[in-house]
Short mmCIF file of C-alpha atoms in Angstrom, two decimals:
data_model
loop_
_atom_site.label_atom_id
_atom_site.label_comp_id
_atom_site.label_asym_id
_atom_site.label_seq_id
_atom_site.Cartn_x
_atom_site.Cartn_y
_atom_site.Cartn_z
CA MET V 1 64.31 24.79 -2.68
CA GLU V 2 61.67 27.19 -5.01
CA ARG V 3 59.44 29.15 -3.13
CA LEU V 4 56.59 31.47 -4.44
CA THR V 5 56.56 35.47 -3.67
CA ALA V 6 53.79 37.08 -1.80
CA ALA V 7 53.25 38.68 -4.68
CA GLU V 8 52.76 35.66 -6.66
CA LEU V 9 50.42 34.10 -4.10
CA ARG V 10 48.02 36.75 -4.17
CA GLU V 11 47.63 35.92 -8.00
CA LEU V 12 45.93 32.31 -6.84
CA PHE V 13 42.07 32.41 -5.91
CA LEU V 14 42.60 30.69 -2.54
CA PHE V 15 44.90 33.29 -1.16
CA GLU V 16 43.86 36.63 -2.99
CA LYS V 17 42.26 38.15 -0.12
CA LEU V 18 44.84 37.31 2.50
CA GLY V 19 46.54 40.34 3.91
CA GLN V 20 50.24 40.95 3.21
CA ASP V 21 51.17 39.70 6.61
CA GLN V 22 49.54 36.31 5.74
CA LEU V 23 51.05 36.16 2.36
CA ASP V 24 54.19 36.70 3.73
CA TRP V 25 53.99 33.89 6.03
CA LEU V 26 52.91 31.25 3.30
CA ALA V 27 55.66 32.49 1.31
CA ALA V 28 57.98 31.63 3.84
CA HIS V 29 56.50 28.34 4.49
CA GLY V 30 55.57 26.91 1.44
CA HIS V 31 57.68 25.45 -1.49
CA VAL V 32 57.41 24.26 -5.00
CA GLU V 33 57.12 20.37 -5.79
CA THR V 34 57.11 18.75 -8.92
CA ARG V 35 55.88 15.44 -10.07
CA GLU V 36 56.26 13.54 -13.76
CA ALA V 37 53.35 12.43 -15.55
CA GLY V 38 51.81 9.14 -14.22
CA THR V 39 53.42 9.39 -10.88
CA ASP V 40 51.46 9.70 -7.35
CA VAL V 41 51.79 13.15 -5.67
CA LEU V 42 49.83 11.39 -2.29
CA ALA V 43 48.08 8.05 -1.62
CA GLU V 44 44.98 6.96 0.09
CA GLY V 45 45.21 6.03 3.70
CA GLU V 46 48.81 7.52 3.91
CA PRO V 47 49.05 9.88 6.70
CA ALA V 48 47.67 13.44 5.75
CA THR V 49 50.78 15.34 6.14
CA CYS V 50 50.63 18.16 3.35
CA PHE V 51 48.18 20.42 1.87
CA PHE V 52 48.58 21.14 -1.73
CA VAL V 53 47.52 23.95 -4.41
CA LEU V 54 48.40 23.09 -8.11
CA LEU V 55 50.34 25.63 -10.14
CA GLU V 56 50.60 23.74 -13.07
CA GLY V 57 49.74 20.56 -15.16
CA THR V 58 46.78 18.42 -14.87
CA VAL V 59 45.79 16.16 -11.76
CA ALA V 60 43.50 13.24 -11.15
CA LEU V 61 41.75 12.61 -7.68
CA CYS V 62 41.32 8.43 -7.53
CA ARG V 63 39.48 5.96 -4.98
CA THR V 64 40.36 2.51 -4.71
CA ILE V 65 37.18 0.56 -5.50
CA GLY V 66 37.01 -3.08 -5.42
CA GLY V 67 41.03 -3.58 -5.40
CA GLN V 68 40.98 -1.08 -8.45
CA ARG V 69 41.68 2.61 -9.07
CA VAL V 70 38.84 4.58 -10.06
CA GLU V 71 38.87 8.13 -11.50
CA VAL V 72 36.73 10.27 -9.13
CA SER V 73 37.62 13.54 -11.21
CA ARG V 74 40.83 15.57 -12.69
CA SER V 75 41.59 19.31 -12.54
CA SER V 76 43.97 21.72 -14.42
CA LEU V 77 42.55 24.74 -12.57
CA ARG V 78 45.57 26.91 -11.24
CA GLY V 79 44.96 27.38 -7.29
CA SER V 80 42.89 23.92 -7.13
CA TYR V 81 43.93 22.25 -3.88
CA PHE V 82 43.99 18.69 -2.46
CA GLY V 83 45.75 16.60 0.26
CA ALA V 84 45.24 17.43 3.68
CA THR V 85 42.24 19.76 3.29
CA GLN V 86 40.75 19.44 6.94
CA ALA V 87 44.18 20.36 8.23
CA TYR V 88 42.27 22.85 10.48
CA LEU V 89 40.41 20.52 12.19
CA GLU V 90 42.10 18.92 15.32
CA LEU V 91 41.61 15.24 14.19
CA ASP V 92 43.52 12.38 15.47
CA GLN V 93 45.84 10.67 12.77
CA PRO V 94 43.90 11.92 9.67
CA THR V 95 44.64 10.39 6.47
CA TYR V 96 44.27 11.22 2.81
CA GLN V 97 40.90 10.32 1.35
CA MET V 98 41.98 9.87 -2.35
CA THR V 99 44.90 9.30 -4.21
CA VAL V 100 45.98 12.44 -6.38
CA GLU V 101 48.12 11.26 -9.61
CA SER V 102 49.82 13.47 -11.71
CA ILE V 103 48.55 12.93 -15.34
CA THR V 104 50.91 15.52 -16.74
CA ALA V 105 53.95 16.84 -15.42
CA THR V 106 52.97 18.93 -12.72
CA SER V 107 54.27 21.74 -10.06
CA MET V 108 52.41 22.17 -6.59
CA LEU V 109 52.54 24.33 -3.76
CA GLN V 110 53.40 22.40 -0.78
CA PHE V 111 52.48 23.32 2.96
CA ASP V 112 53.20 21.26 6.04
CA ALA V 113 49.90 20.48 7.37
CA ASP V 114 50.93 20.62 11.18
CA GLU V 115 51.98 24.22 10.26
CA PHE V 116 49.46 25.17 8.02
CA GLY V 117 46.66 23.90 9.90
CA PRO V 118 47.34 25.84 13.25
CA MET V 119 47.91 29.07 11.27
CA VAL V 120 44.67 28.82 9.32
CA ARG V 121 42.67 28.57 12.69
CA THR V 122 44.63 31.42 14.20
CA TRP V 123 44.02 33.52 11.01
CA PHE V 124 40.13 32.67 10.80
CA PRO V 125 38.82 32.00 14.46
CA MET V 126 35.12 32.61 13.47
CA ALA V 127 35.57 31.07 10.40
CA MET V 128 36.85 27.95 12.12
CA HIS V 129 33.99 27.53 14.44
CA LEU V 130 31.72 27.69 11.65
CA LEU V 131 33.86 25.21 9.34
CA GLU V 132 34.00 22.74 12.81
CA GLY V 133 30.46 22.83 13.68
CA LEU V 134 29.37 22.00 10.11
CA PHE V 135 31.89 19.07 9.73
CA TRP V 136 31.18 17.49 13.19
CA GLY V 137 27.36 18.53 13.19
CA MET V 138 27.31 16.76 9.64
CA ARG V 139 29.02 13.67 10.97
CA ASN V 140 26.78 13.37 14.25
CA THR V 141 23.71 13.95 12.41
CA GLN V 142 24.70 10.90 9.84
CA ALA V 143 25.62 8.72 12.63
CA THR V 144 22.26 9.49 14.63
CA VAL V 145 20.18 9.30 11.15
CA GLY V 146 21.83 6.38 9.90
CA GLN V 147 20.88 4.50 13.60
CA HIS V 148 17.34 5.75 13.21
CA GLU V 149 17.58 4.40 9.51
CA ARG V 150 18.72 0.94 10.79
CA LEU V 151 16.13 1.09 13.79
CA THR V 152 13.30 2.42 11.43
CA ALA V 153 14.32 -0.72 8.84
CA LEU V 154 14.62 -3.25 11.78
CA GLY V 155 11.01 -1.89 13.24
CA ALA V 156 9.29 -2.44 9.87
CA LEU V 157 10.74 -6.05 8.99
CA SER V 158 10.01 -6.77 12.78
CA ALA V 159 6.33 -5.91 12.07
CA GLY V 160 6.48 -7.81 9.00
CA LEU V 161 8.04 -11.03 10.75
CA THR V 162 5.52 -10.78 13.46
CA HIS V 163 2.53 -10.75 10.97
CA GLU V 164 4.35 -13.66 9.15
CA LEU V 165 4.57 -15.54 12.60
CA ASN V 166 1.06 -14.68 13.51
CA ASN V 167 -0.50 -16.64 10.63
CA PRO V 168 0.89 -19.94 11.30
CA ALA V 169 0.59 -19.76 14.87
CA ALA V 170 -3.04 -18.59 14.94
CA ALA V 171 -3.36 -21.77 12.34
CA ALA V 172 -1.52 -23.95 14.70
CA VAL V 173 -3.94 -22.85 17.52
CA ARG V 174 -7.07 -23.69 15.88
CA ALA V 175 -5.88 -27.01 14.54
CA THR V 176 -4.83 -27.89 18.08
CA ALA V 177 -8.46 -27.22 19.55
CA ALA V 178 -10.06 -29.02 16.54
CA LEU V 179 -7.79 -31.97 17.13
CA ARG V 180 -8.87 -31.95 21.11
CA GLU V 181 -12.07 -32.48 19.85
CA ARG V 182 -11.53 -35.37 17.14
CA VAL V 183 -9.50 -37.22 19.81
CA ALA V 184 -12.57 -37.00 22.13
CA GLY V 185 -14.79 -38.67 19.56
CA MET V 186 -12.24 -41.17 18.93
CA ARG V 187 -12.18 -42.14 22.72
CA HIS V 188 -15.78 -42.32 22.42
CA LYS V 189 -15.87 -44.79 19.94
CA LEU V 190 -13.25 -46.89 22.38
CA ALA V 191 -15.80 -46.56 24.99
CA LEU V 192 -18.55 -48.33 22.59
CA LEU V 193 -15.92 -50.65 21.53
CA ALA V 194 -15.24 -51.31 25.45
CA GLN V 195 -18.75 -51.80 25.83
CA GLY V 196 -19.35 -54.28 23.45
CA ALA V 197 -21.08 -52.15 20.90
CA ILE V 198 -18.69 -52.86 18.28
CA GLU V 199 -17.59 -56.68 17.85
CA PRO V 200 -14.03 -57.07 18.91
CA ALA V 201 -13.77 -59.27 15.56
CA VAL V 202 -14.26 -56.38 13.71
CA LEU V 203 -11.58 -54.17 15.29
CA PRO V 204 -9.03 -55.71 13.17
CA ALA V 205 -10.55 -54.70 9.66
CA LEU V 206 -11.13 -51.23 11.31
CA VAL V 207 -7.71 -50.49 12.45
CA LYS V 208 -6.64 -52.04 8.54
CA LEU V 209 -9.01 -49.84 7.08
CA GLN V 210 -7.61 -46.49 9.28
CA GLU V 211 -4.25 -47.53 8.07
CA LYS V 212 -5.39 -47.29 4.80
CA ALA V 213 -7.27 -44.01 4.97
CA VAL V 214 -3.90 -42.30 6.77
CA GLU V 215 -1.80 -43.39 3.50
CA ARG V 216 -4.60 -42.14 1.54
CA VAL V 217 -4.56 -38.53 3.06
CA ALA V 218 -0.68 -38.10 2.45
CA LYS V 219 -1.66 -39.06 -1.53
CA ALA V 220 -4.52 -37.02 -1.22
CA PRO V 221 -5.05 -35.02 -4.91
CA LYS V 222 -5.65 -31.52 -4.95
CA LEU V 223 -9.16 -30.44 -6.43
CA SER V 224 -10.44 -27.46 -7.99
CA PRO V 225 -13.45 -25.69 -6.02
CA LEU V 226 -15.65 -27.55 -8.47
CA GLU V 227 -14.14 -30.71 -8.61
CA ALA V 228 -14.15 -31.08 -4.82
CA SER V 229 -17.97 -29.95 -5.01
CA ASP V 230 -18.96 -32.54 -7.53
CA ALA V 231 -16.89 -35.18 -5.56
CA GLU V 232 -18.75 -34.26 -2.02
CA ASP V 233 -22.23 -34.45 -3.72
CA GLU V 234 -21.01 -38.01 -5.07
CA VAL V 235 -20.02 -39.14 -1.81
CA ALA V 236 -22.87 -37.68 0.08
CA ASP V 237 -25.30 -39.46 -2.05
CA TRP V 238 -23.53 -42.95 -1.57
CA LEU V 239 -23.83 -42.23 2.15
CA ASP V 240 -27.29 -41.79 2.21
CA GLU V 241 -27.77 -44.72 -0.06
CA GLN V 242 -25.83 -46.65 2.83
CA GLY V 243 -28.24 -45.41 5.32
CA ILE V 244 -25.64 -43.24 6.87
CA SER V 245 -26.72 -40.24 8.63
CA GLY V 246 -25.14 -36.63 8.33
CA GLY V 247 -23.64 -37.72 4.59
CA TRP V 248 -23.68 -33.82 3.93
CA ASP V 249 -21.13 -32.96 6.79
CA VAL V 250 -18.96 -35.91 6.58
CA ALA V 251 -18.43 -36.03 2.50
CA PRO V 252 -16.54 -32.99 2.69
CA VAL V 253 -13.65 -34.33 5.48
CA LEU V 254 -13.55 -37.68 3.32
CA VAL V 255 -13.10 -35.77 0.10
CA ALA V 256 -10.51 -33.69 1.12
CA ALA V 257 -8.81 -36.69 2.34
CA GLY V 258 -8.66 -38.65 -0.77
CA LEU V 259 -11.63 -41.08 -0.04
CA ASP V 260 -13.90 -41.17 -3.06
CA VAL V 261 -16.71 -43.57 -3.42
CA GLU V 262 -14.86 -45.81 -5.34
CA TRP V 263 -12.14 -46.29 -2.35
CA LEU V 264 -14.81 -46.31 0.10
CA GLU V 265 -16.64 -49.06 -1.59
CA GLY V 266 -13.48 -51.34 -2.06
CA SER V 267 -12.27 -50.36 1.63
CA LEU V 268 -15.65 -51.03 3.05
CA ALA V 269 -16.47 -54.00 1.36
CA SER V 270 -14.36 -56.26 4.09
CA CYS V 271 -16.35 -54.68 7.25
CA PRO V 272 -19.74 -56.36 8.21
CA ALA V 273 -22.78 -54.17 6.99
CA ALA V 274 -23.73 -53.54 10.35
CA VAL V 275 -20.83 -51.49 11.07
CA THR V 276 -20.33 -49.38 8.07
CA ALA V 277 -21.93 -46.45 9.79
CA SER V 278 -19.37 -46.83 12.74
CA ALA V 279 -16.73 -47.52 10.08
CA VAL V 280 -17.39 -44.53 8.04
CA HIS V 281 -17.37 -42.20 11.43
CA TRP V 282 -14.48 -43.94 12.54
CA LEU V 283 -12.68 -42.97 9.37
CA ARG V 284 -13.66 -39.39 9.55
CA TYR V 285 -12.16 -39.11 12.77
CA THR V 286 -8.84 -40.95 11.40
CA VAL V 287 -8.35 -38.70 8.41
CA GLU V 288 -9.53 -35.50 10.53
CA THR V 289 -7.23 -36.04 13.07
CA GLU V 290 -4.32 -37.22 10.47
CA MET V 291 -4.88 -33.84 8.48
CA LEU V 292 -4.94 -31.49 11.66
CA MET V 293 -1.72 -33.08 12.72
CA ASN V 294 -0.29 -32.24 9.27
CA GLU V 295 -1.70 -28.89 9.57
CA ILE V 296 -0.16 -28.23 12.82
CA GLU V 297 3.14 -30.02 11.39
CA ASP V 298 3.39 -27.23 8.38
CA ALA V 299 2.53 -24.32 11.03
CA THR V 300 5.04 -24.86 13.56
CA THR V 301 7.75 -25.91 10.05
CA ARG V 302 6.67 -22.37 9.21
CA VAL V 303 7.34 -20.81 12.37
CA SER V 304 10.57 -22.74 12.76
CA THR V 305 11.35 -21.81 9.08
CA LEU V 306 10.68 -17.68 9.65
CA VAL V 307 12.54 -18.00 13.17
CA GLY V 308 15.68 -19.69 11.20
CA ALA V 309 15.56 -17.17 9.03
CA ALA V 310 15.54 -14.09 11.31
CA LYS V 311 18.32 -15.68 12.92
CA GLN V 312 20.15 -15.95 10.00
CA TYR V 313 19.39 -12.19 8.98
CA SER V 314 20.42 -11.12 12.20
CA GLN V 315 23.58 -13.07 12.30
CA MET V 316 22.84 -14.20 15.99
CA ASP V 317 25.56 -15.97 17.82
CA ARG V 318 28.16 -15.64 14.81
CA ALA V 319 31.29 -14.10 14.12
CA PRO V 320 31.05 -10.76 12.41
CA PHE V 321 33.53 -11.28 9.90
CA GLN V 322 32.98 -14.77 8.34
CA VAL V 323 32.43 -17.06 5.56
CA VAL V 324 29.10 -16.89 4.03
CA ASP V 325 26.90 -18.30 1.14
CA VAL V 326 25.39 -15.21 -0.14
CA HIS V 327 22.34 -17.05 -1.55
CA GLU V 328 21.34 -17.65 1.99
CA LEU V 329 21.79 -13.88 3.14
CA LEU V 330 19.53 -12.99 0.24
CA ASP V 331 16.98 -15.52 1.32
CA SER V 332 16.56 -14.67 4.82
CA THR V 333 16.31 -11.16 3.78
CA LEU V 334 13.30 -11.84 1.37
CA VAL V 335 11.94 -13.94 4.47
CA MET V 336 12.07 -10.61 6.47
CA PHE V 337 10.15 -8.61 3.78
CA GLY V 338 7.24 -11.56 3.47
CA GLY V 339 4.80 -8.63 4.27
CA LYS V 340 5.67 -6.48 1.99
CA LEU V 341 5.68 -8.86 -1.37
CA THR V 342 2.25 -8.82 -1.28
CA GLY V 343 1.23 -8.17 -5.20
CA VAL V 344 5.02 -8.35 -6.19
CA GLN V 345 6.49 -11.41 -8.22
CA VAL V 346 9.63 -12.16 -6.91
CA VAL V 347 12.32 -13.79 -9.66
CA LYS V 348 15.22 -15.62 -7.87
CA ASP V 349 17.93 -16.07 -10.42
CA TYR V 350 20.82 -17.43 -8.58
CA ASP V 351 23.96 -19.16 -9.92
CA ARG V 352 24.54 -22.16 -7.10
CA ALA V 353 28.07 -22.52 -8.64
CA LEU V 354 29.59 -19.49 -6.88
CA PRO V 355 32.02 -20.09 -4.10
CA ARG V 356 31.32 -18.52 -0.53
CA VAL V 357 32.99 -15.21 0.41
CA SER V 358 34.33 -13.96 3.43
CA ALA V 359 32.17 -10.98 4.55
CA TYR V 360 30.31 -9.13 7.23
CA ALA V 361 27.34 -10.87 6.74
CA GLY V 362 24.84 -8.75 9.34
CA GLU V 363 26.31 -5.45 7.54
CA LEU V 364 25.73 -7.01 3.73
CA ASN V 365 22.10 -8.12 4.82
CA GLN V 366 21.78 -4.07 5.69
CA VAL V 367 22.69 -3.73 2.19
CA TRP V 368 20.39 -6.20 0.47
CA THR V 369 17.48 -4.70 2.98
CA ASN V 370 18.11 -0.88 1.81
CA MET V 371 18.40 -2.08 -1.75
CA ILE V 372 15.05 -4.15 -1.49
CA ASP V 373 13.01 -1.40 0.43
CA ASN V 374 13.84 1.29 -2.53
CA ALA V 375 12.89 -1.59 -5.18
CA LEU V 376 9.50 -2.06 -3.38
CA SER V 377 8.74 1.65 -2.38
CA ALA V 378 9.76 2.57 -6.36
CA MET V 379 7.48 -0.25 -7.51
CA GLY V 380 4.34 0.94 -5.35
CA GLY V 381 3.69 -2.65 -4.29
CA ALA V 382 3.34 -3.87 -7.74
CA GLY V 383 5.76 -5.12 -10.30
CA THR V 384 8.86 -7.48 -10.44
CA LEU V 385 11.48 -7.66 -8.08
CA THR V 386 14.47 -9.82 -9.58
CA VAL V 387 17.48 -11.03 -7.25
CA ARG V 388 20.21 -12.24 -9.39
CA THR V 389 23.74 -13.52 -8.87
CA SER V 390 26.58 -13.94 -11.09
CA ARG V 391 30.11 -13.89 -11.43
CA GLN V 392 32.52 -11.27 -13.30
CA ASP V 393 36.03 -11.80 -13.51
CA ARG V 394 37.21 -11.97 -9.86
CA HIS V 395 33.85 -10.35 -8.21
CA LEU V 396 30.57 -12.24 -7.27
CA VAL V 397 27.76 -9.91 -8.14
CA VAL V 398 24.65 -9.50 -6.74
CA GLU V 399 21.92 -7.70 -8.69
CA ILE V 400 18.24 -6.40 -7.49
CA GLY V 401 16.41 -4.95 -9.97
CA ASP V 402 12.85 -3.63 -9.95
CA THR V 403 10.24 -2.62 -12.50
CA GLY V 404 9.35 0.72 -11.21
CA PRO V 405 9.86 4.27 -13.06
CA GLY V 406 13.45 4.37 -12.71
CA ILE V 407 15.96 7.06 -11.51
CA PRO V 408 16.06 10.63 -13.26
CA ALA V 409 19.06 10.84 -14.98
CA GLU V 410 19.49 14.34 -13.10
CA VAL V 411 20.16 12.89 -9.71
CA LYS V 412 21.52 9.47 -10.76
CA ASP V 413 24.77 10.98 -9.81
CA ARG V 414 23.61 11.96 -6.30
CA ILE V 415 21.93 8.58 -4.90
CA PHE V 416 24.87 7.86 -2.79
CA GLU V 417 25.28 11.31 -1.03
CA PRO V 418 24.36 11.40 2.65
CA PHE V 419 21.22 12.83 3.19
CA PHE V 420 20.23 12.63 -0.32
CA THR V 421 16.46 11.24 -1.18
CA THR V 422 14.16 11.25 -3.62
CA LYS V 423 11.38 10.31 -1.64
CA PRO V 424 8.60 12.55 0.03
CA VAL V 425 9.77 14.52 3.22
CA GLY V 426 9.60 11.93 6.01
CA GLU V 427 9.74 8.95 4.23
CA GLY V 428 13.32 8.76 3.87
CA THR V 429 16.39 10.08 5.26
CA GLY V 430 19.10 9.62 2.05
CA LEU V 431 21.22 7.49 4.63
CA GLY V 432 20.51 4.09 2.80
CA LEU V 433 22.09 3.98 0.10
CA GLU V 434 25.07 5.90 1.63
CA ILE V 435 25.22 3.44 4.23
CA SER V 436 24.94 0.82 1.81
CA TRP V 437 27.96 2.53 -0.10
CA ARG V 438 30.45 2.49 2.91
CA ILE V 439 29.68 -1.09 3.92
CA VAL V 440 30.18 -2.34 0.45
CA VAL V 441 33.19 -0.09 -0.65
CA ASN V 442 34.87 0.81 2.63
CA LYS V 443 34.38 -2.55 4.47
CA HIS V 444 34.45 -5.11 1.75
CA HIS V 445 36.58 -3.26 -1.13
CA GLY V 446 33.68 -3.95 -3.58
CA ALA V 447 31.85 -1.92 -5.48
CA ILE V 448 28.06 -0.76 -6.31
CA ARG V 449 26.69 0.39 -9.85
CA VAL V 450 23.43 1.36 -10.85
CA GLU V 451 21.47 0.96 -14.00
CA SER V 452 18.28 2.64 -14.94
CA ALA V 453 15.51 3.20 -16.89
CA PRO V 454 12.03 3.17 -16.83
CA GLY V 455 10.58 -0.04 -16.10
CA ASP V 456 14.09 -1.51 -15.43
CA THR V 457 16.41 -0.39 -12.52
CA ARG V 458 19.47 -2.58 -11.52
CA PHE V 459 21.64 -2.05 -8.42
CA GLN V 460 24.73 -4.61 -8.84
CA VAL V 461 26.71 -5.18 -5.96
CA PHE V 462 30.31 -6.10 -6.80
CA LEU V 463 32.12 -8.09 -3.71
CA PRO V 464 35.90 -9.54 -4.08
CA LEU V 465 36.02 -13.67 -4.50
CA GLU V 466 39.44 -13.74 -3.29
CA PRO V 467 39.54 -14.44 1.02
CA ALA V 468 39.32 -10.34 2.52
CA THR V 469 40.56 -9.44 6.12
CA ALA V 470 38.39 -7.98 8.66
CA VAL V 471 38.75 -4.02 8.87
CA THR V 472 37.43 -1.53 10.84
CA VAL V 473 35.79 1.75 9.16
#
C-alpha cells in the first residue's frame, strides 16, 4: 500500500501549514488510491466513508438530475479535495453529495473519514467551533427563513384570495337585498289579483307572458353602452305612448332583459289594453327577479370556484404524493394570484395530451407560486405572463415566462443559491428559487433551466413522466 511521506504531504496546499506531528499522523493513516479513466471514485448518495485529495489526473464532480448525470465542475489541481468533506461534523449517516468520476487516470490520497474527522476536530478545536457554527447556523437560518418565505407567500395569496372572494360575496348580498324588494312587489301584484283588481281571465295571458320574458332573459344580447342607451330611449318613448308612467325607470330593466319595442308589442297584443300597464310592471318584476337570481348564481358559482381552486392549491384532504394533472395545479395557482394579475396578460399554452404524473402536488404548487411571483415582480404589474406545458423526450415540461427586463448574465448562475436575491433589501429572502430547486431536483428527480433576455425570461421545469416513488428529503 503506497503512502506519502510527511515531506511530500507538506507540498500539498491543504497541509502545508501543519506541524510535523500532524504530518506524521497523516502519512501513517493515508494511502494512495488509483482509478482508471472513465471510472467512478465515489457515488452520490452512498455513505461518506472516505476523504480524498487529488494527486494526479482530472476528476469531474457530477449530480444526478432528472435521472441523468450532469457535470457540475471538474478539476486537475493537485491538492483538490472531495468526498467526505464534512467529516469534521458529527452527522448521523452522512452521504456523498456528488458523484466523482475519473476523467483521466488519477491517483488520490485517501483517508478514512471516521479517523480523519475526529483528528481534525482535535487539532483545530476553535476552527471546528467556527465551522460547526457556520454550518448549523446556515442550515437553521435556511430552514427558518424558508418557512417564513412560505408563510409570506401564503399570506400574500390569502390576501389576494380574500379580495377575490369579497367581490362576488358582496355582489350576492346586494342582489339578495334587491331580490327581496322585487319579490315583495310581486306579492303586491298577487294581492291586487286576489282583490279583483285584475280579471282572473287575464291571468293565463300574464303567466304566459311571464314565461316568454324569462326565456328572453336567458337569450338577452350584449349591448354596447351606446346601443343600450338608444334602446332605452326607444322603449321609454313607447311606454309613454302607451300611457304607462315611470317609463324612464322601467326601460333600462326591460332593455337589459332583451325586451325591445318589437317584442313588447308582439307579446302584449294578447293582453287587454286595460291591463297593459299592470302587465308591463309585472314583466319588470319578473325579469328583475330572474336577472337578480342569475347574478346570485354567478356570484355564488364564483365563490365556489375560488374555494375549489384554494382547496386544489393547498391539496387539502389529499395524499402528499399522488398522480396529478399539472394543468389543474397551474390553474389553481393562477386563481390564487387573481388579485396580482390585474394589468397583466396571461397566456396559457397547454398540451392537454400530456399524461398525469406522480408528484408532491402541494410542493409543486409552491414551485409555481415562487416562479409566477418572481415573474410578476419582474414585470412590475404590466406585461405578459406565459404558462406553457409540453413534452420533451421522457419529461413533462412546464415553462413560465415573463416580459420583464431579464436576469443579468453575471448573476444568472447564482439565482438558485440560498439567500441570493436580486430584489431590494426587505423584498426578497433569496430562498424562493432555492426551495423550488430542492423540490424539483431532490424530491421529483427533475431539473430546472432558465433562459433569459430582456423582454423574454423563461423558467423551465422538467418532471419525469415515468412513475416515481415517494422520497424523503
